[in-house]
DNA sequence: ACCTGAACACCGTTCAAGT
DNA sequence: ACCTGAACACCGTTCAAGT
């Protein structure tokens, strides 16, 4: 009811932390923070605006729409991926190093795999990544068309394999996924053996691979498949005189 | 203002087409029709209710929530997938037949690939499909753990490869994807050669594979990789006496 | 040029009330 | 048991108006 007493002039008004002026960079940065902390479902234009202490409409001066924002977030994160400088002698191992780094980055930003789906990374970092990936693929002695496709196939593999274990990288609670796996296993085991002999037999193997081993196995399968396309060393067309 | 004149009793009231009573089956069926015709973004609970001439709340008597609805839709469609009865001599070819069928089904229901993402198909049709898939995988002489994982890997492959060409199967307009590819190619070609030698070199191969050839190539790569894990025939453990 | 409030046209889900 | 209207707590985006 009573009017609040105005602050005396000698009191430094506790200025609200001098809100940084809006910019595309800042918007992307805060969006990434929300993504990391709370995931894609929590990242709305309105929530983002709130975090930036402004209204949702203000964002559209710096970003065309939500889709473009996600493009920018995705590209930003791609700077963290480490891609080995090709050493043809270590090709299979280097491919795996690249994929492991990609996985680590995907796992360290919540829901990034979901963001990456059907997004072609053509931003500044994405393009640099693609250049290095192509360099690496070609070092395996793959024909150009196979090398080109291999880049896509491998990245898609990491995406799908990362989609499910959406918990943060430092995830210390293996209980939840394991409990879920156990639940599925017991369901499969409970099926009538005469109609589902293979499912009953395979209930164990189907549910017992953890995400780490799935990933390592998947990499190995694809790399072996790709290796069958490699030209024998010494016939590397890019090594000849130009 | 004036009261409408009541219809005379002798006039057969043009009964609104005797709306079928709500049921889970009907709801799933109509949901699939919306999906096919207009895609996942058009499939909202409200829109679905409207199509069924009822309110959104009514759906929740038959379906727990939207996620469960999508589970049901996905399972329904899985009945269309054809999985060969295993013939070990034709293993690689049969795996491909299965994958091609899966792709056809995914492509003939708009956005089904998106629906399938991070959904484990444990409904009645899904479980039958899984049983047959496991039978097929094992026929290749793969160790159980490899066979189990192979099922996932191959299905994920089809999903991602189907995600992008989201146009209907009968798609007669190859212009759009090709135009997009051409756009990317010209962008890649325009990059500075000294910093992006591999991208410039690979611009052609990267953008010239159509979805059909990508799919065939991807299958071949993975199947070759899997084949390296096959036990030699005659050592098939499941064939021995029990 | 940048920012804003208000509005438009939507969402999924719940809940008390009806039959 | 099934269905309903109304409400709750949200969405992305646009637009006229302000500075």
Short mmCIF file of C-alpha atoms (C1' of nucleotides) in Angstrom, two decimals:
data_model
loop_
_atom_site.label_atom_id
_atom_site.label_comp_id
_atom_site.label_asym_id
_atom_site.label_seq_id
_atom_site.Cartn_x
_atom_site.Cartn_y
_atom_site.Cartn_z
CA UNK A 1 0.00 0.00 0.00
CA UNK A 2 2.67 2.52 1.05
CA UNK A 3 4.92 3.90 -1.65
CA UNK A 4 8.39 2.40 -1.49
CA UNK A 5 10.93 4.96 -0.30
CA UNK A 6 13.09 6.08 -3.25
CA UNK A 7 16.74 5.13 -2.97
CA UNK A 8 18.89 7.99 -1.71
CA UNK A 9 21.04 9.55 -4.47
CA UNK A 10 24.29 8.61 -2.79
CA UNK A 11 23.49 4.93 -3.01
CA UNK A 12 24.93 3.35 -6.10
CA UNK A 13 21.83 1.77 -7.55
CA UNK A 14 22.63 -1.90 -7.82
CA UNK A 15 22.57 -1.77 -11.55
CA UNK A 16 21.14 -4.88 -13.09
CA UNK A 17 24.27 -6.54 -14.46
CA UNK A 18 24.82 -4.26 -17.44
CA UNK A 19 23.00 -6.43 -19.90
CA UNK A 20 25.22 -6.96 -22.91
CA UNK A 21 23.77 -5.53 -26.08
CA UNK A 22 22.12 -8.13 -28.24
CA UNK A 23 24.24 -9.64 -30.99
CA UNK A 24 24.17 -12.80 -33.02
CA UNK A 25 27.20 -14.10 -31.17
CA UNK A 26 25.65 -13.56 -27.78
CA UNK A 27 22.38 -15.12 -28.85
CA UNK A 28 24.11 -18.22 -30.15
CA UNK A 29 26.24 -18.45 -27.04
CA UNK A 30 23.27 -18.29 -24.69
CA UNK A 31 21.31 -20.72 -26.86
CA UNK A 32 24.15 -23.19 -26.56
CA UNK A 33 24.17 -22.73 -22.81
CA UNK A 34 20.47 -23.56 -22.61
CA UNK A 35 20.98 -26.57 -24.86
CA UNK A 36 23.83 -27.87 -22.73
CA UNK A 37 21.99 -27.39 -19.48
CA UNK A 38 18.45 -28.37 -20.37
CA UNK A 39 18.34 -29.84 -23.84
CA UNK A 40 16.61 -29.04 -27.08
CA UNK A 41 13.08 -29.13 -25.73
CA UNK A 42 13.91 -26.29 -23.36
CA UNK A 43 15.40 -24.14 -26.10
CA UNK A 44 12.57 -21.96 -27.36
CA UNK A 45 12.87 -18.50 -28.83
CA UNK A 46 10.83 -17.20 -25.93
CA UNK A 47 12.94 -18.87 -23.28
CA UNK A 48 16.08 -17.66 -25.01
CA UNK A 49 14.75 -14.10 -25.10
CA UNK A 50 13.91 -14.31 -21.42
CA UNK A 51 17.45 -15.43 -20.64
CA UNK A 52 18.67 -12.41 -22.58
CA UNK A 53 16.26 -10.16 -20.74
CA UNK A 54 14.38 -9.10 -23.81
CA UNK A 55 11.32 -10.08 -25.81
CA UNK A 56 11.20 -12.88 -28.38
CA UNK A 57 10.68 -10.45 -31.24
CA UNK A 58 14.05 -8.84 -30.59
CA UNK A 59 15.90 -11.98 -31.57
CA UNK A 60 14.66 -11.75 -35.12
CA UNK A 61 16.83 -8.73 -35.77
CA UNK A 62 19.89 -10.96 -35.49
CA UNK A 63 18.69 -14.34 -36.61
CA UNK A 64 16.28 -15.19 -39.41
CA UNK A 65 14.43 -17.87 -37.47
CA UNK A 66 14.93 -20.75 -35.11
CA UNK A 67 16.27 -23.01 -37.81
CA UNK A 68 19.05 -20.58 -38.66
CA UNK A 69 19.82 -20.23 -34.98
CA UNK A 70 20.29 -23.98 -34.72
CA UNK A 71 22.51 -23.92 -37.80
CA UNK A 72 24.68 -21.36 -36.05
CA UNK A 73 24.76 -23.29 -32.78
CA UNK A 74 25.70 -26.45 -34.63
CA UNK A 75 28.47 -24.77 -36.54
CA UNK A 76 29.85 -23.21 -33.38
CA UNK A 77 30.19 -26.57 -31.70
CA UNK A 78 31.85 -28.14 -34.71
CA UNK A 79 34.97 -26.13 -33.91
CA UNK A 80 35.59 -28.58 -31.08
CA UNK A 81 35.95 -31.61 -33.30
CA UNK A 82 39.49 -32.82 -33.78
CA UNK A 83 40.39 -34.28 -37.15
CA UNK A 84 43.82 -35.86 -37.56
CA UNK A 85 46.19 -34.68 -40.23
CA UNK A 86 46.27 -37.68 -42.54
CA UNK A 87 49.00 -40.28 -42.23
CA UNK A 88 48.12 -42.96 -44.80
CA UNK A 89 49.90 -45.66 -42.81
CA UNK A 90 47.56 -45.14 -39.89
CA UNK A 91 44.36 -44.69 -41.87
CA UNK A 92 41.94 -47.00 -40.06
CA UNK A 93 43.12 -45.81 -36.69
CA UNK A 94 42.90 -42.16 -37.71
CA UNK A 95 39.38 -42.55 -38.98
CA UNK A 96 38.46 -43.92 -35.59
CA UNK A 97 40.21 -41.08 -33.82
CA UNK A 98 38.13 -38.65 -35.82
CA UNK A 99 34.90 -40.50 -35.06
CA UNK A 100 35.68 -40.74 -31.38
CA UNK A 101 36.28 -37.00 -31.25
CA UNK A 102 33.01 -36.35 -33.05
CA UNK A 103 31.21 -38.57 -30.60
CA UNK A 104 32.79 -36.84 -27.63
CA UNK A 105 31.68 -33.46 -28.91
CA UNK A 106 28.15 -34.71 -29.59
CA UNK A 107 27.94 -36.21 -26.16
CA UNK A 108 29.25 -33.15 -24.41
CA UNK A 109 26.45 -30.93 -25.71
CA UNK A 110 23.07 -32.23 -24.79
CA UNK A 111 20.81 -33.09 -27.72
CA UNK A 112 23.38 -31.96 -30.25
CA UNK A 113 22.80 -35.16 -32.18
CA UNK A 114 19.16 -34.20 -32.50
CA UNK A 115 20.13 -30.74 -33.67
CA UNK A 116 22.48 -32.18 -36.28
CA UNK A 117 19.85 -34.37 -37.91
CA UNK A 118 19.19 -33.39 -41.50
CA UNK A 119 21.40 -30.35 -41.10
CA UNK A 120 24.28 -29.99 -43.55
CA UNK A 121 27.11 -28.17 -41.80
CA UNK A 122 28.15 -25.51 -44.29
CA UNK A 123 29.06 -22.79 -41.80
CA UNK A 124 32.67 -21.63 -41.35
CA UNK A 125 33.60 -24.39 -38.94
CA UNK A 126 31.58 -27.00 -40.76
CA UNK A 127 33.33 -26.33 -44.00
CA UNK A 128 36.76 -26.55 -42.41
CA UNK A 129 35.75 -29.81 -40.81
CA UNK A 130 34.55 -31.13 -44.13
CA UNK A 131 37.81 -30.20 -45.80
CA UNK A 132 39.79 -32.09 -43.20
CA UNK A 133 37.43 -35.04 -43.32
CA UNK A 134 37.78 -35.28 -47.06
CA UNK A 135 41.55 -35.09 -46.73
CA UNK A 136 41.40 -37.95 -44.26
CA UNK A 137 39.06 -40.06 -46.37
CA UNK A 138 41.20 -39.67 -49.46
CA UNK A 139 44.29 -40.70 -47.53
CA UNK A 140 42.76 -44.16 -47.27
CA UNK A 141 43.16 -44.62 -50.98
CA UNK A 142 39.42 -44.69 -51.58
CA UNK A 143 38.07 -43.71 -54.98
CA UNK A 144 36.65 -40.20 -54.90
CA UNK A 145 33.00 -41.18 -54.94
CA UNK A 146 33.50 -43.68 -52.12
CA UNK A 147 35.52 -41.19 -50.10
CA UNK A 148 32.83 -38.56 -50.55
CA UNK A 149 30.07 -40.87 -49.44
CA UNK A 150 32.15 -42.28 -46.60
CA UNK A 151 32.24 -38.85 -44.98
CA UNK A 152 28.45 -38.78 -44.84
CA UNK A 153 28.07 -42.36 -43.78
CA UNK A 154 30.50 -42.05 -40.91
CA UNK A 155 29.06 -38.80 -39.62
CA UNK A 156 25.55 -40.24 -39.77
CA UNK A 157 26.77 -43.25 -37.89
CA UNK A 158 28.07 -41.10 -35.07
CA UNK A 159 24.85 -39.12 -34.99
CA UNK A 160 22.57 -42.12 -34.65
CA UNK A 161 24.85 -43.83 -32.21
CA UNK A 162 24.86 -40.66 -30.10
CA UNK A 163 21.13 -39.98 -30.29
CA UNK A 164 20.17 -42.51 -27.71
CA UNK A 165 22.67 -42.00 -24.96
CA UNK A 166 21.54 -38.41 -24.64
CA UNK A 167 22.83 -38.03 -21.12
CA UNK A 168 25.80 -35.73 -20.61
CA UNK A 169 29.28 -37.05 -21.29
CA UNK A 170 30.29 -37.08 -17.64
CA UNK A 171 27.25 -39.23 -17.05
CA UNK A 172 27.87 -41.06 -13.82
CA UNK A 173 24.55 -42.86 -13.58
CA UNK A 174 24.62 -45.95 -15.76
CA UNK A 175 21.61 -47.22 -13.87
CA UNK A 176 18.92 -45.75 -16.09
CA UNK A 177 20.00 -47.12 -19.47
CA UNK A 178 20.91 -50.43 -17.92
CA UNK A 179 17.58 -50.70 -16.18
CA UNK A 180 15.86 -50.02 -19.47
CA UNK A 181 17.97 -52.66 -21.19
CA UNK A 182 17.13 -55.13 -18.44
CA UNK A 183 13.46 -54.40 -18.91
CA UNK A 184 13.66 -55.09 -22.63
CA UNK A 185 15.66 -58.23 -22.03
CA UNK A 186 13.11 -59.64 -19.66
CA UNK A 187 10.36 -58.79 -22.14
CA UNK A 188 12.17 -60.56 -24.97
CA UNK A 189 12.88 -63.55 -22.81
CA UNK A 190 9.23 -63.77 -21.88
CA UNK A 191 8.10 -64.20 -25.48
CA UNK A 192 6.86 -67.64 -26.58
CA UNK A 193 9.91 -69.58 -27.75
CA UNK A 194 8.10 -71.42 -30.50
CA UNK A 195 7.12 -68.23 -32.30
CA UNK A 196 10.14 -66.13 -31.36
CA UNK A 197 13.06 -68.55 -31.12
CA UNK A 198 15.60 -66.06 -32.37
CA UNK A 199 14.47 -63.21 -30.14
CA UNK A 200 14.56 -65.41 -27.08
CA UNK A 201 17.97 -66.71 -28.04
CA UNK A 202 19.29 -63.23 -28.77
CA UNK A 203 17.71 -61.39 -25.84
CA UNK A 204 21.08 -61.31 -24.12
CA UNK A 205 23.25 -60.09 -26.98
CA UNK A 206 20.60 -57.58 -28.07
CA UNK A 207 20.48 -55.84 -24.73
CA UNK A 208 23.92 -56.26 -23.29
CA UNK A 209 26.12 -54.06 -25.47
CA UNK A 210 26.77 -50.73 -23.80
CA UNK A 211 27.03 -47.61 -25.90
CA UNK A 212 30.80 -47.61 -25.80
CA UNK A 213 31.12 -51.08 -27.25
CA UNK A 214 28.35 -50.50 -29.74
CA UNK A 215 30.24 -47.51 -30.98
CA UNK A 216 33.57 -49.28 -31.26
CA UNK A 217 31.97 -52.22 -33.01
CA UNK A 218 30.05 -50.06 -35.45
CA UNK A 219 33.19 -48.13 -36.35
CA UNK A 220 35.09 -51.31 -36.96
CA UNK A 221 32.38 -52.75 -39.21
CA UNK A 222 32.15 -49.65 -41.38
CA UNK A 223 35.91 -49.13 -41.55
CA UNK A 224 36.39 -52.73 -42.62
CA UNK A 225 33.74 -52.28 -45.28
CA UNK A 226 35.38 -49.12 -46.53
CA UNK A 227 38.81 -50.73 -46.59
CA UNK A 228 37.63 -53.21 -49.21
CA UNK A 229 37.35 -50.26 -51.60
CA UNK A 230 40.89 -48.98 -51.04
CA UNK A 231 43.24 -48.95 -53.99
CA UNK A 232 46.49 -50.66 -53.16
CA UNK A 233 49.11 -48.23 -51.86
CA UNK A 234 51.38 -46.83 -54.55
CA UNK A 235 48.48 -46.44 -56.93
CA UNK A 236 47.31 -43.37 -55.07
CA UNK A 237 46.34 -41.12 -57.96
CA UNK A 238 46.81 -37.94 -55.95
CA UNK A 239 50.43 -38.76 -55.23
CA UNK A 240 51.56 -38.74 -58.85
CA UNK A 241 53.12 -35.78 -60.59
CA UNK A 242 50.62 -33.18 -61.66
CA UNK B 1 -32.07 -13.10 -34.62
CA UNK B 2 -34.97 -15.23 -35.84
CA UNK B 3 -35.08 -18.81 -34.64
CA UNK B 4 -34.18 -21.25 -37.43
CA UNK B 5 -37.24 -23.21 -38.51
CA UNK B 6 -36.97 -26.78 -37.23
CA UNK B 7 -36.71 -29.41 -39.94
CA UNK B 8 -40.05 -31.05 -40.69
CA UNK B 9 -40.25 -34.57 -39.30
CA UNK B 10 -40.72 -36.18 -42.70
CA UNK B 11 -37.39 -34.86 -43.96
CA UNK B 12 -34.64 -37.36 -43.52
CA UNK B 13 -32.12 -35.19 -41.75
CA UNK B 14 -29.00 -35.35 -43.89
CA UNK B 15 -27.16 -37.18 -41.24
CA UNK B 16 -23.56 -36.13 -41.01
CA UNK B 17 -21.78 -39.22 -42.36
CA UNK B 18 -22.36 -41.46 -39.37
CA UNK B 19 -19.11 -40.67 -37.66
CA UNK B 20 -17.46 -43.91 -36.61
CA UNK B 21 -17.16 -44.22 -32.88
CA UNK B 22 -13.74 -43.33 -31.61
CA UNK B 23 -11.34 -46.21 -31.13
CA UNK B 24 -7.61 -46.62 -30.93
CA UNK B 25 -7.57 -48.30 -34.31
CA UNK B 26 -9.46 -45.51 -35.98
CA UNK B 27 -7.31 -42.85 -34.37
CA UNK B 28 -4.11 -44.54 -35.52
CA UNK B 29 -5.51 -45.04 -38.99
CA UNK B 30 -6.45 -41.38 -39.40
CA UNK B 31 -3.16 -40.27 -37.89
CA UNK B 32 -1.34 -42.30 -40.52
CA UNK B 33 -3.45 -40.74 -43.23
CA UNK B 34 -2.49 -37.24 -42.07
CA UNK B 35 1.14 -38.28 -41.88
CA UNK B 36 1.10 -39.67 -45.40
CA UNK B 37 -0.65 -36.68 -46.87
CA UNK B 38 0.95 -33.79 -45.01
CA UNK B 39 3.83 -35.02 -42.91
CA UNK B 40 4.74 -35.04 -39.26
CA UNK B 41 4.52 -31.29 -38.74
CA UNK B 42 0.85 -31.40 -39.70
CA UNK B 43 0.06 -34.20 -37.30
CA UNK B 44 -1.07 -32.56 -34.08
CA UNK B 45 -3.49 -33.96 -31.57
CA UNK B 46 -5.79 -31.05 -32.32
CA UNK B 47 -5.67 -31.52 -36.04
CA UNK B 48 -6.24 -35.23 -35.60
CA UNK B 49 -9.24 -34.59 -33.36
CA UNK B 50 -10.66 -32.21 -35.91
CA UNK B 51 -10.33 -34.83 -38.62
CA UNK B 52 -12.23 -37.19 -36.34
CA UNK B 53 -14.86 -34.55 -35.66
CA UNK B 54 -14.22 -34.41 -31.96
CA UNK B 55 -12.19 -32.43 -29.47
CA UNK B 56 -8.54 -33.07 -28.67
CA UNK B 57 -9.33 -34.21 -25.16
CA UNK B 58 -11.35 -37.13 -26.46
CA UNK B 59 -8.28 -38.77 -27.93
CA UNK B 60 -6.77 -39.25 -24.53
CA UNK B 61 -9.34 -41.89 -23.67
CA UNK B 62 -7.74 -44.16 -26.27
CA UNK B 63 -4.14 -43.11 -26.35
CA UNK B 64 -1.92 -42.10 -23.45
CA UNK B 65 -0.26 -39.24 -25.30
CA UNK B 66 1.19 -38.23 -28.64
CA UNK B 67 4.30 -40.31 -28.15
CA UNK B 68 2.29 -43.47 -27.67
CA UNK B 69 0.23 -42.58 -30.72
CA UNK B 70 3.39 -42.37 -32.78
CA UNK B 71 4.55 -45.71 -31.39
CA UNK B 72 1.29 -47.21 -32.60
CA UNK B 73 1.51 -45.57 -36.01
CA UNK B 74 5.07 -46.78 -36.41
CA UNK B 75 4.21 -50.32 -35.45
CA UNK B 76 1.26 -50.37 -37.84
CA UNK B 77 3.45 -49.46 -40.77
CA UNK B 78 6.06 -52.05 -39.89
CA UNK B 79 3.64 -54.73 -41.03
CA UNK B 80 4.48 -53.70 -44.59
CA UNK B 81 8.16 -54.57 -44.36
CA UNK B 82 9.13 -57.78 -46.13
CA UNK B 83 11.87 -59.84 -44.57
CA UNK B 84 13.16 -62.86 -46.50
CA UNK B 85 13.12 -66.31 -44.99
CA UNK B 86 16.83 -66.97 -44.55
CA UNK B 87 18.78 -68.89 -47.16
CA UNK B 88 22.40 -68.86 -45.96
CA UNK B 89 23.73 -69.18 -49.49
CA UNK B 90 22.16 -65.92 -50.47
CA UNK B 91 22.93 -64.01 -47.30
CA UNK B 92 24.37 -60.74 -48.61
CA UNK B 93 21.65 -60.46 -51.24
CA UNK B 94 18.91 -61.24 -48.74
CA UNK B 95 20.14 -58.60 -46.33
CA UNK B 96 19.90 -56.11 -49.15
CA UNK B 97 16.41 -57.28 -50.06
CA UNK B 98 15.35 -56.64 -46.49
CA UNK B 99 16.93 -53.21 -46.43
CA UNK B 100 15.39 -52.23 -49.74
CA UNK B 101 11.97 -53.23 -48.47
CA UNK B 102 12.49 -51.23 -45.31
CA UNK B 103 13.51 -48.23 -47.37
CA UNK B 104 10.49 -48.55 -49.62
CA UNK B 105 8.17 -48.60 -46.63
CA UNK B 106 9.90 -45.61 -45.08
CA UNK B 107 9.69 -43.70 -48.30
CA UNK B 108 6.06 -44.50 -48.90
CA UNK B 109 4.94 -42.90 -45.63
CA UNK B 110 5.97 -39.31 -45.38
CA UNK B 111 8.26 -38.49 -42.46
CA UNK B 112 8.17 -42.03 -41.17
CA UNK B 113 11.94 -41.93 -40.82
CA UNK B 114 11.54 -38.97 -38.49
CA UNK B 115 8.93 -40.85 -36.51
CA UNK B 116 11.17 -43.87 -36.20
CA UNK B 117 14.08 -41.96 -34.71
CA UNK B 118 14.90 -43.08 -31.18
CA UNK B 119 11.82 -45.29 -31.15
CA UNK B 120 12.38 -48.97 -30.40
CA UNK B 121 9.72 -50.97 -32.24
CA UNK B 122 8.39 -53.35 -29.62
CA UNK B 123 4.77 -53.43 -30.77
CA UNK B 124 3.22 -56.60 -32.23
CA UNK B 125 4.50 -55.97 -35.75
CA UNK B 126 7.82 -54.62 -34.57
CA UNK B 127 8.54 -57.70 -32.55
CA UNK B 128 7.72 -60.02 -35.44
CA UNK B 129 9.98 -57.95 -37.67
CA UNK B 130 12.75 -58.18 -35.11
CA UNK B 131 12.38 -61.95 -34.89
CA UNK B 132 12.73 -62.29 -38.65
CA UNK B 133 15.60 -59.85 -38.78
CA UNK B 134 17.48 -61.76 -36.14
CA UNK B 135 16.84 -64.99 -38.04
CA UNK B 136 18.28 -63.38 -41.14
CA UNK B 137 21.29 -61.94 -39.37
CA UNK B 138 22.18 -65.23 -37.78
CA UNK B 139 21.95 -66.99 -41.13
CA UNK B 140 25.02 -65.04 -42.15
CA UNK B 141 27.10 -66.95 -39.65
CA UNK B 142 27.74 -63.89 -37.53
CA UNK B 143 28.54 -64.33 -33.85
CA UNK B 144 25.51 -63.52 -31.72
CA UNK B 145 26.70 -60.17 -30.47
CA UNK B 146 27.60 -59.03 -33.98
CA UNK B 147 24.29 -60.28 -35.36
CA UNK B 148 22.39 -58.45 -32.64
CA UNK B 149 24.18 -55.19 -33.27
CA UNK B 150 23.97 -55.60 -37.04
CA UNK B 151 20.18 -55.43 -36.82
CA UNK B 152 20.38 -52.03 -35.18
CA UNK B 153 23.12 -50.73 -37.40
CA UNK B 154 21.34 -51.66 -40.60
CA UNK B 155 17.98 -50.25 -39.51
CA UNK B 156 19.64 -47.02 -38.43
CA UNK B 157 21.36 -46.85 -41.76
CA UNK B 158 18.05 -47.06 -43.60
CA UNK B 159 16.55 -44.45 -41.32
CA UNK B 160 19.24 -41.86 -41.88
CA UNK B 161 19.46 -42.55 -45.56
CA UNK B 162 15.69 -42.08 -45.81
CA UNK B 163 15.50 -38.97 -43.66
CA UNK B 164 16.66 -36.62 -46.32
CA UNK B 165 14.76 -37.71 -49.37
CA UNK B 166 11.51 -37.10 -47.54
CA UNK B 167 9.49 -36.72 -50.70
CA UNK B 168 6.96 -39.46 -51.41
CA UNK B 169 8.11 -42.67 -53.05
CA UNK B 170 6.39 -41.98 -56.34
CA UNK B 171 8.25 -38.68 -56.35
CA UNK B 172 8.32 -37.51 -59.94
CA UNK B 173 10.11 -34.25 -59.37
CA UNK B 174 13.83 -34.88 -59.11
CA UNK B 175 14.38 -31.19 -59.77
CA UNK B 176 14.34 -29.98 -56.20
CA UNK B 177 17.00 -32.23 -54.64
CA UNK B 178 19.14 -31.89 -57.72
CA UNK B 179 18.86 -28.14 -57.70
CA UNK B 180 19.93 -28.13 -54.07
CA UNK B 181 22.87 -30.40 -54.86
CA UNK B 182 23.89 -28.11 -57.70
CA UNK B 183 23.77 -25.15 -55.34
CA UNK B 184 26.05 -26.87 -52.87
CA UNK B 185 28.40 -27.96 -55.62
CA UNK B 186 28.80 -24.44 -56.92
CA UNK B 187 29.41 -23.22 -53.39
CA UNK B 188 32.10 -25.82 -52.78
CA UNK B 189 33.73 -25.10 -56.11
CA UNK B 190 33.82 -21.40 -55.27
CA UNK B 191 35.92 -21.94 -52.15
CA UNK B 192 39.57 -20.83 -52.24
CA UNK B 193 41.57 -23.79 -53.59
CA UNK B 194 44.60 -23.14 -51.42
CA UNK B 195 42.66 -23.50 -48.19
CA UNK B 196 40.12 -26.06 -49.37
CA UNK B 197 41.91 -28.20 -51.95
CA UNK B 198 40.04 -31.36 -51.03
CA UNK B 199 36.61 -29.78 -50.99
CA UNK B 200 37.15 -28.19 -54.36
CA UNK B 201 38.45 -31.46 -55.75
CA UNK B 202 35.58 -33.44 -54.24
CA UNK B 203 32.75 -31.01 -54.98
CA UNK B 204 31.61 -33.25 -57.82
CA UNK B 205 31.65 -36.60 -56.03
CA UNK B 206 30.14 -35.08 -52.89
CA UNK B 207 27.09 -33.73 -54.67
CA UNK B 208 26.50 -36.10 -57.54
CA UNK B 209 25.37 -39.30 -55.86
CA UNK B 210 21.61 -39.61 -56.00
CA UNK B 211 19.77 -41.19 -53.10
CA UNK B 212 19.39 -44.51 -54.89
CA UNK B 213 23.10 -44.94 -55.42
CA UNK B 214 23.96 -43.66 -51.98
CA UNK B 215 21.70 -46.31 -50.57
CA UNK B 216 23.11 -49.14 -52.65
CA UNK B 217 26.65 -48.08 -51.86
CA UNK B 218 26.00 -47.75 -48.15
CA UNK B 219 24.42 -51.18 -48.02
CA UNK B 220 27.36 -52.70 -49.81
CA UNK B 221 29.88 -51.08 -47.48
CA UNK B 222 28.15 -52.28 -44.33
CA UNK B 223 27.43 -55.74 -45.67
CA UNK B 224 31.07 -56.15 -46.65
CA UNK B 225 32.10 -55.03 -43.19
CA UNK B 226 29.73 -57.47 -41.56
CA UNK B 227 30.90 -60.31 -43.78
CA UNK B 228 34.37 -60.08 -42.30
CA UNK B 229 32.87 -61.30 -39.04
CA UNK B 230 31.18 -64.36 -40.50
CA UNK B 231 32.28 -67.74 -39.25
CA UNK B 232 33.15 -70.01 -42.12
CA UNK B 233 30.18 -72.11 -43.20
CA UNK B 234 29.98 -75.52 -41.52
CA UNK B 235 31.00 -74.04 -38.20
CA UNK B 236 27.53 -72.62 -37.74
CA UNK B 237 26.93 -73.30 -34.07
CA UNK B 238 23.14 -73.21 -34.40
CA UNK B 239 23.25 -76.00 -36.99
CA UNK B 240 24.82 -78.57 -34.71
CA UNK B 241 22.93 -81.16 -32.70
CA UNK B 242 21.48 -79.78 -29.50
"C1'" DA C 1 19.30 -0.04 -37.41
"C1'" DC C 2 17.68 -1.96 -33.57
"C1'" DC C 3 14.27 -2.95 -30.24
"C1'" DT C 4 9.55 -3.49 -28.36
"C1'" DG C 5 4.47 -4.85 -27.02
"C1'" DA C 6 0.94 -6.94 -28.66
"C1'" DA C 7 -1.11 -10.00 -31.42
"C1'" DC C 8 -1.90 -14.18 -34.53
"C1'" DA C 9 -2.37 -18.75 -35.07
"C1'" DC C 10 -1.07 -22.42 -33.20
"C1'" DC C 11 0.69 -26.49 -29.59
"C1'" DG C 12 0.05 -31.00 -25.78
"C1'" DT C 13 -2.30 -32.09 -21.85
"C1'" DT C 14 -5.45 -31.84 -17.75
"C1'" DC C 15 -9.62 -31.60 -15.34
"C1'" DA C 16 -14.17 -31.12 -13.70
"C1'" DA C 17 -18.43 -32.05 -15.54
"C1'" DG C 18 -21.53 -34.54 -18.14
"C1'" DT C 19 -23.76 -39.06 -20.15
"C1'" DA D 1 -16.40 -46.05 -19.64
"C1'" DC D 2 -16.37 -42.66 -22.72
"C1'" DC D 3 -16.72 -38.01 -24.19
"C1'" DT D 4 -16.70 -32.93 -23.76
"C1'" DG D 5 -15.67 -27.64 -23.09
"C1'" DA D 6 -12.77 -24.93 -21.14
"C1'" DA D 7 -8.65 -23.89 -19.41
"C1'" DC D 8 -3.46 -24.00 -18.48
"C1'" DA D 9 0.90 -23.15 -19.87
"C1'" DC D 10 3.18 -22.97 -23.52
"C1'" DC D 11 5.00 -22.39 -28.94
"C1'" DG D 12 7.34 -19.50 -33.60
"C1'" DT D 13 6.73 -15.53 -36.04
"C1'" DT D 14 4.91 -10.95 -37.68
"C1'" DC D 15 3.96 -6.25 -37.53
"C1'" DA D 16 3.18 -1.56 -36.50
"C1'" DA D 17 5.21 1.54 -33.52
"C1'" DG D 18 8.84 3.47 -31.18
"C1'" DT D 19 13.94 5.23 -30.53
#
